[in-house]
Amino acid sequence: MSRGICVRSGLLAAVVAGLAHVALASTDPAPQQIVTRTDLNDRMTVGVRIDGRGPFPFVVDTGAERTVISTELAAQLQLASAPAARLVSLSEVSTVPTVMIPKLAVSDAVVEAISAPALARDYLGAAGILGIDTLQKQRVVFDFKRGRMTVSPSAEREERGDGEEIVVRARSRFGRLVLADAAAESQKVHVIIDSGAQLSVGNPALLRRLIASRRGRGPDVIEIKSVTGGMMTAKIAMLRKVRIGGVTLENMPVAITDSEVFRRLGLQQRPALLLGMDVLRNFDRVSIDFANRRVRFLLPGEALRTGSAQRAEASERKAVTDVS
């Protein structure tokens, strides 16, 4: 049996959310709260300029449809108010205030006239969130080995890594990249790369079809607070084996919850998984190319490819799984 990348269940007890506060469920009226990390040096952010001012540290969220700005930064820049908008977050669909960003620049990309939801910085954990509305022609690279993140045009040639890469093609659904060449415990599952989530989240269909609730070393139930401040509960479960393209992950903890995000993607009845930073950090590097709908995983030294990827690389070094 191939080992793959191991993600231990104990991680859940230590995970703290960048975009979500996590609290242990308890019989007490006020559950114990796990403190959220707010030190930006501990998180990957990218410099964003707004109307020539900045740069300001924004979190890149590949699972967010909309770019969001903190109310504090919006007030500092004296941005004009715009009509309220409907925002789908992990916990709810809500109507939120927005402001007009005249011009936003990240890397060589410039986007004009963005109607951006304005939310409290305490919920965002940064000056703002860079969503997929500004990333459609970009490539985002999370280089965990070097501890840096870059955003660059998809048209530019991508730097080759020192190790072995697995390349997986994706479908685009409402701008998000969905990896359909994936399975959890031999059952098909749809995987969405969600760099805004510090915790991987599965839907109830995943629990019903694939796994039974198991008691792990972490809490049985957690509470998650979304970027809008909404609260929801989630059950902790363990996926024994997950295959994404040509890479296998073992013993992967997930928070199972009936999130609005799955309904938005039309995946509430099919097993689906938001792959968060708790899992992505096990790779040396993850590259997400929105324009070409391609995700590259650079494997760490201890990771093993699956047999299908090894066979595909008999004729070429990279395994490319094409999903129509």
GROMACS .gro file of C-alpha atoms in nm:
model
  324
    1MET     CA    1   0.000   0.000   0.000
    2SER     CA    2   0.140   0.342  -0.095
    3ARG     CA    3   0.191   0.580   0.191
    4GLY     CA    4   0.096   0.911   0.028
    5ILE     CA    5   0.091   1.230   0.231
    6CYS     CA    6  -0.022   1.179   0.589
    7VAL     CA    7  -0.231   1.444   0.763
    8ARG     CA    8  -0.280   1.348   1.125
    9SER     CA    9  -0.613   1.388   1.302
   10GLY     CA   10  -0.445   1.572   1.587
   11LEU     CA   11  -0.405   1.871   1.357
   12LEU     CA   12  -0.768   1.962   1.416
   13ALA     CA   13  -0.706   2.034   1.781
   14ALA     CA   14  -0.428   2.275   1.686
   15VAL     CA   15  -0.581   2.434   1.375
   16VAL     CA   16  -0.682   2.796   1.414
   17ALA     CA   17  -0.868   2.967   1.135
   18GLY     CA   18  -0.737   3.254   0.926
   19LEU     CA   19  -1.086   3.338   0.801
   20ALA     CA   20  -1.287   3.151   1.063
   21HIS     CA   21  -1.283   3.135   1.442
   22VAL     CA   22  -1.306   2.782   1.582
   23ALA     CA   23  -1.452   2.698   1.923
   24LEU     CA   24  -1.478   2.365   2.100
   25ALA     CA   25  -1.837   2.249   2.146
   26SER     CA   26  -1.926   2.205   2.511
   27THR     CA   27  -2.217   2.156   2.746
   28ASP     CA   28  -2.126   2.489   2.906
   29PRO     CA   29  -2.323   2.798   2.798
   30ALA     CA   30  -2.004   2.958   2.665
   31PRO     CA   31  -1.779   2.712   2.477
   32GLN     CA   32  -1.405   2.745   2.518
   33GLN     CA   33  -1.269   2.963   2.238
   34ILE     CA   34  -0.955   2.877   2.043
   35VAL     CA   35  -0.766   3.200   1.988
   36THR     CA   36  -0.739   3.304   1.625
   37ARG     CA   37  -0.396   3.392   1.491
   38THR     CA   38  -0.387   3.748   1.361
   39ASP     CA   39  -0.012   3.787   1.305
   40LEU     CA   40   0.014   3.851   0.930
   41ASN     CA   41   0.372   3.720   0.931
   42ASP     CA   42   0.224   3.379   1.008
   43ARG     CA   43  -0.005   3.389   0.704
   44MET     CA   44   0.053   3.428   0.333
   45THR     CA   45  -0.071   3.762   0.201
   46VAL     CA   46  -0.013   3.958  -0.118
   47GLY     CA   47   0.038   4.332  -0.153
   48VAL     CA   48  -0.260   4.510  -0.311
   49ARG     CA   49  -0.271   4.874  -0.423
   50ILE     CA   50  -0.597   5.061  -0.424
   51ASP     CA   51  -0.611   5.375  -0.636
   52GLY     CA   52  -0.231   5.395  -0.618
   53ARG     CA   53  -0.218   5.370  -0.240
   54GLY     CA   54  -0.066   5.084  -0.045
   55PRO     CA   55   0.036   4.811  -0.071
   56PHE     CA   56  -0.209   4.659   0.174
   57PRO     CA   57  -0.190   4.291   0.283
   58PHE     CA   58  -0.476   4.089   0.134
   59VAL     CA   59  -0.537   3.718   0.184
   60VAL     CA   60  -0.580   3.528  -0.144
   61ASP     CA   61  -0.897   3.319  -0.117
   62THR     CA   62  -0.941   3.079  -0.410
   63GLY     CA   63  -1.278   2.977  -0.267
   64ALA     CA   64  -1.429   3.328  -0.252
   65GLU     CA   65  -1.626   3.466  -0.547
   66ARG     CA   66  -1.594   3.828  -0.436
   67THR     CA   67  -1.304   4.049  -0.337
   68VAL     CA   68  -1.370   4.188   0.012
   69ILE     CA   69  -1.222   4.488   0.190
   70SER     CA   70  -1.218   4.562   0.561
   71THR     CA   71  -1.448   4.839   0.678
   72GLU     CA   72  -1.147   4.998   0.849
   73LEU     CA   73  -0.944   5.023   0.528
   74ALA     CA   74  -1.248   5.141   0.332
   75ALA     CA   75  -1.296   5.423   0.582
   76GLN     CA   76  -0.925   5.509   0.575
   77LEU     CA   77  -0.934   5.538   0.194
   78GLN     CA   78  -1.272   5.719   0.204
   79LEU     CA   79  -1.423   5.481  -0.051
   80ALA     CA   80  -1.773   5.565  -0.167
   81SER     CA   81  -2.061   5.344  -0.061
   82ALA     CA   82  -2.224   5.118  -0.319
   83PRO     CA   83  -2.554   4.923  -0.314
   84ALA     CA   84  -2.578   4.633  -0.070
   85ALA     CA   85  -2.498   4.292  -0.218
   86ARG     CA   86  -2.576   3.926  -0.155
   87LEU     CA   87  -2.275   3.739  -0.019
   88VAL     CA   88  -2.244   3.361   0.011
   89SER     CA   89  -2.018   3.268   0.303
   90LEU     CA   90  -1.944   2.936   0.471
   91SER     CA   91  -2.227   2.979   0.718
   92GLU     CA   92  -2.497   3.175   0.537
   93VAL     CA   93  -2.626   3.390   0.254
   94SER     CA   94  -2.645   3.747   0.377
   95THR     CA   95  -2.694   4.099   0.250
   96VAL     CA   96  -2.385   4.309   0.322
   97PRO     CA   97  -2.276   4.670   0.262
   98THR     CA   98  -2.036   4.734  -0.024
   99VAL     CA   99  -1.797   5.008  -0.131
  100MET     CA  100  -1.666   5.104  -0.473
  101ILE     CA  101  -1.295   5.038  -0.532
  102PRO     CA  102  -1.203   5.259  -0.829
  103LYS     CA  103  -0.886   5.067  -0.918
  104LEU     CA  104  -0.723   4.762  -0.762
  105ALA     CA  105  -0.377   4.646  -0.866
  106VAL     CA  106  -0.204   4.319  -0.777
  107SER     CA  107   0.111   4.213  -0.956
  108ASP     CA  108   0.063   4.326  -1.318
  109ALA     CA  109  -0.315   4.291  -1.303
  110VAL     CA  110  -0.536   4.597  -1.271
  111VAL     CA  111  -0.911   4.567  -1.212
  112GLU     CA  112  -1.134   4.872  -1.217
  113ALA     CA  113  -1.470   4.957  -1.061
  114ILE     CA  114  -1.502   4.674  -0.810
  115SER     CA  115  -1.809   4.671  -0.589
  116ALA     CA  116  -1.655   4.504  -0.286
  117PRO     CA  117  -1.831   4.386   0.031
  118ALA     CA  118  -1.697   4.569   0.336
  119LEU     CA  119  -1.664   4.356   0.650
  120ALA     CA  120  -1.495   4.397   0.987
  121ARG     CA  121  -1.122   4.333   0.988
  122ASP     CA  122  -1.163   4.115   1.297
  123TYR     CA  123  -1.354   3.865   1.082
  124LEU     CA  124  -1.123   3.891   0.780
  125GLY     CA  125  -0.795   3.875   0.971
  126ALA     CA  126  -0.634   4.107   0.713
  127ALA     CA  127  -0.690   4.431   0.524
  128GLY     CA  128  -0.897   4.239   0.273
  129ILE     CA  129  -0.957   3.923   0.074
  130LEU     CA  130  -0.862   3.885  -0.289
  131GLY     CA  131  -1.136   3.675  -0.448
  132ILE     CA  132  -1.162   3.496  -0.779
  133ASP     CA  133  -1.332   3.795  -0.943
  134THR     CA  134  -0.983   3.951  -0.963
  135LEU     CA  135  -0.792   3.627  -1.028
  136GLN     CA  136  -0.952   3.501  -1.350
  137LYS     CA  137  -0.643   3.572  -1.563
  138GLN     CA  138  -0.392   3.507  -1.288
  139ARG     CA  139  -0.183   3.225  -1.145
  140VAL     CA  140  -0.148   3.201  -0.767
  141VAL     CA  141   0.153   3.011  -0.633
  142PHE     CA  142   0.176   2.909  -0.267
  143ASP     CA  143   0.542   2.823  -0.212
  144PHE     CA  144   0.529   2.668   0.134
  145LYS     CA  145   0.889   2.552   0.125
  146ARG     CA  146   1.013   2.909   0.080
  147GLY     CA  147   0.732   3.065   0.280
  148ARG     CA  148   0.605   3.299   0.010
  149MET     CA  149   0.309   3.354  -0.222
  150THR     CA  150   0.304   3.513  -0.568
  151VAL     CA  151   0.032   3.629  -0.805
  152SER     CA  152   0.128   3.658  -1.171
  153PRO     CA  153  -0.044   3.658  -1.513
  154SER     CA  154  -0.129   3.309  -1.640
  155ALA     CA  155   0.038   3.397  -1.971
  156GLU     CA  156   0.379   3.414  -1.805
  157ARG     CA  157   0.593   3.102  -1.802
  158GLU     CA  158   0.573   2.921  -1.470
  159GLU     CA  159   0.887   2.846  -1.273
  160ARG     CA  160   0.966   2.475  -1.256
  161GLY     CA  161   1.002   2.320  -0.913
  162ASP     CA  162   1.295   2.113  -0.792
  163GLY     CA  163   1.082   1.808  -0.717
  164GLU     CA  164   0.813   1.604  -0.888
  165GLU     CA  165   0.488   1.769  -0.990
  166ILE     CA  166   0.139   1.630  -1.029
  167VAL     CA  167  -0.076   1.841  -1.262
  168VAL     CA  168  -0.455   1.817  -1.245
  169ARG     CA  169  -0.693   1.992  -1.480
  170ALA     CA  170  -1.013   2.141  -1.342
  171ARG     CA  171  -1.357   2.261  -1.437
  172SER     CA  172  -1.469   2.613  -1.361
  173ARG     CA  173  -1.792   2.655  -1.169
  174PHE     CA  174  -1.887   3.013  -1.084
  175GLY     CA  175  -1.518   3.096  -1.121
  176ARG     CA  176  -1.403   2.836  -0.869
  177LEU     CA  177  -1.184   2.551  -0.987
  178VAL     CA  178  -1.341   2.209  -0.922
  179LEU     CA  179  -1.116   1.903  -0.944
  180ALA     CA  180  -1.339   1.616  -1.054
  181ASP     CA  181  -1.057   1.360  -1.092
  182ALA     CA  182  -1.064   1.282  -0.723
  183ALA     CA  183  -1.185   1.004  -0.496
  184ALA     CA  184  -1.225   0.951  -0.124
  185GLU     CA  185  -1.204   0.590  -0.012
  186SER     CA  186  -1.268   0.476  -0.373
  187GLN     CA  187  -1.578   0.695  -0.411
  188LYS     CA  188  -1.590   0.993  -0.649
  189VAL     CA  189  -1.566   1.332  -0.481
  190HIS     CA  190  -1.554   1.689  -0.611
  191VAL     CA  191  -1.264   1.888  -0.465
  192ILE     CA  192  -1.245   2.269  -0.453
  193ILE     CA  193  -0.912   2.430  -0.361
  194ASP     CA  194  -1.000   2.681  -0.088
  195SER     CA  195  -0.695   2.878   0.024
  196GLY     CA  196  -0.912   3.099   0.242
  197ALA     CA  197  -0.997   2.810   0.474
  198GLN     CA  198  -0.747   2.695   0.734
  199LEU     CA  199  -0.960   2.385   0.781
  200SER     CA  200  -1.078   2.137   0.514
  201VAL     CA  201  -1.458   2.111   0.500
  202GLY     CA  202  -1.679   1.833   0.358
  203ASN     CA  203  -2.052   1.828   0.294
  204PRO     CA  204  -2.306   1.590   0.455
  205ALA     CA  205  -2.324   1.388   0.130
  206LEU     CA  206  -1.958   1.302   0.184
  207LEU     CA  207  -2.036   1.174   0.533
  208ARG     CA  208  -2.337   0.973   0.421
  209ARG     CA  209  -2.167   0.811   0.123
  210LEU     CA  210  -1.815   0.754   0.243
  211ILE     CA  211  -1.756   0.761   0.613
  212ALA     CA  212  -1.908   0.711   0.954
  213SER     CA  213  -1.842   0.958   1.231
  214ARG     CA  214  -1.533   0.854   1.424
  215ARG     CA  215  -1.393   0.971   1.749
  216GLY     CA  216  -1.052   1.126   1.702
  217ARG     CA  217  -0.800   1.301   1.917
  218GLY     CA  218  -0.963   1.636   1.847
  219PRO     CA  219  -1.313   1.755   1.944
  220ASP     CA  220  -1.622   1.572   1.813
  221VAL     CA  221  -1.795   1.897   1.723
  222ILE     CA  222  -1.662   2.244   1.651
  223GLU     CA  223  -1.823   2.581   1.589
  224ILE     CA  224  -1.707   2.784   1.291
  225LYS     CA  225  -1.748   3.158   1.252
  226SER     CA  226  -1.747   3.282   0.893
  227VAL     CA  227  -1.620   3.612   0.752
  228THR     CA  228  -1.965   3.764   0.809
  229GLY     CA  229  -1.966   3.662   1.175
  230GLY     CA  230  -2.223   3.386   1.123
  231MET     CA  231  -2.184   3.071   1.334
  232MET     CA  232  -2.231   2.708   1.236
  233THR     CA  233  -2.146   2.372   1.386
  234ALA     CA  234  -1.944   2.097   1.218
  235LYS     CA  235  -1.876   1.732   1.299
  236ILE     CA  236  -1.522   1.599   1.286
  237ALA     CA  237  -1.462   1.293   1.069
  238MET     CA  238  -1.162   1.118   0.917
  239LEU     CA  239  -1.102   1.027   0.553
  240ARG     CA  240  -0.869   0.729   0.543
  241LYS     CA  241  -0.756   0.786   0.184
  242VAL     CA  242  -0.811   1.069  -0.064
  243ARG     CA  243  -0.677   1.066  -0.420
  244ILE     CA  244  -0.648   1.389  -0.618
  245GLY     CA  245  -0.515   1.326  -0.967
  246GLY     CA  246  -0.196   1.130  -0.911
  247VAL     CA  247  -0.137   1.204  -0.544
  248THR     CA  248  -0.277   1.022  -0.242
  249LEU     CA  249  -0.341   1.169   0.104
  250GLU     CA  250  -0.405   0.952   0.406
  251ASN     CA  251  -0.588   1.001   0.735
  252MET     CA  252  -0.725   1.341   0.641
  253PRO     CA  253  -0.946   1.513   0.901
  254VAL     CA  254  -1.244   1.711   0.773
  255ALA     CA  255  -1.515   1.924   0.928
  256ILE     CA  256  -1.855   1.806   0.799
  257THR     CA  257  -2.113   2.082   0.770
  258ASP     CA  258  -2.404   2.183   0.548
  259SER     CA  259  -2.238   2.495   0.408
  260GLU     CA  260  -2.406   2.743   0.177
  261VAL     CA  261  -2.099   2.719  -0.046
  262PHE     CA  262  -2.192   2.363  -0.153
  263ARG     CA  263  -2.544   2.477  -0.241
  264ARG     CA  264  -2.405   2.765  -0.444
  265LEU     CA  265  -2.193   2.519  -0.643
  266GLY     CA  266  -2.483   2.277  -0.687
  267LEU     CA  267  -2.292   2.008  -0.498
  268GLN     CA  268  -2.514   1.964  -0.193
  269GLN     CA  269  -2.629   1.618  -0.309
  270ARG     CA  270  -2.287   1.496  -0.430
  271PRO     CA  271  -1.980   1.427  -0.213
  272ALA     CA  272  -1.769   1.741  -0.213
  273LEU     CA  273  -1.471   1.874  -0.024
  274LEU     CA  274  -1.321   2.220   0.026
  275LEU     CA  275  -0.948   2.152   0.049
  276GLY     CA  276  -0.809   2.398   0.303
  277MET     CA  277  -0.466   2.521   0.400
  278ASP     CA  278  -0.428   2.248   0.664
  279VAL     CA  279  -0.384   2.000   0.378
  280LEU     CA  280  -0.225   2.226   0.116
  281ARG     CA  281   0.065   2.301   0.350
  282ASN     CA  282   0.173   1.938   0.328
  283PHE     CA  283   0.296   2.006  -0.027
  284ASP     CA  284   0.614   2.199  -0.105
  285ARG     CA  285   0.421   2.417  -0.347
  286VAL     CA  286   0.071   2.451  -0.491
  287SER     CA  287   0.009   2.647  -0.811
  288ILE     CA  288  -0.345   2.747  -0.911
  289ASP     CA  289  -0.382   2.872  -1.269
  290PHE     CA  290  -0.732   3.011  -1.315
  291ALA     CA  291  -0.707   3.101  -1.684
  292ASN     CA  292  -0.579   2.756  -1.786
  293ARG     CA  293  -0.787   2.571  -1.522
  294ARG     CA  294  -0.491   2.379  -1.393
  295VAL     CA  295  -0.359   2.300  -1.046
  296ARG     CA  296  -0.001   2.183  -0.987
  297PHE     CA  297   0.105   2.004  -0.671
  298LEU     CA  298   0.480   1.990  -0.601
  299LEU     CA  299   0.535   1.681  -0.389
  300PRO     CA  300   0.754   1.681  -0.078
  301GLY     CA  301   1.022   1.416  -0.050
  302GLU     CA  302   0.813   1.174   0.157
  303ALA     CA  303   0.511   1.182  -0.074
  304LEU     CA  304   0.448   0.894  -0.316
  305ARG     CA  305   0.259   0.908  -0.642
  306THR     CA  306  -0.027   0.672  -0.707
  307GLY     CA  307   0.025   0.388  -0.951
  308SER     CA  308  -0.175   0.560  -1.227
  309ALA     CA  309   0.050   0.865  -1.213
  310GLN     CA  310   0.364   0.653  -1.213
  311ARG     CA  311   0.248   0.479  -1.530
  312ALA     CA  312   0.162   0.809  -1.695
  313GLU     CA  313   0.509   0.941  -1.622
  314ALA     CA  314   0.678   0.651  -1.796
  315SER     CA  315   0.680   0.863  -2.113
  316GLU     CA  316   0.702   1.209  -1.957
  317ARG     CA  317   0.805   1.350  -1.623
  318LYS     CA  318   0.479   1.524  -1.540
  319ALA     CA  319   0.149   1.345  -1.493
  320VAL     CA  320  -0.137   1.540  -1.641
  321THR     CA  321  -0.485   1.414  -1.570
  322ASP     CA  322  -0.730   1.570  -1.817
  323VAL     CA  323  -1.082   1.615  -1.690
  324SER     CA  324  -1.331   1.700  -1.962
   0.00000   0.00000   0.00000
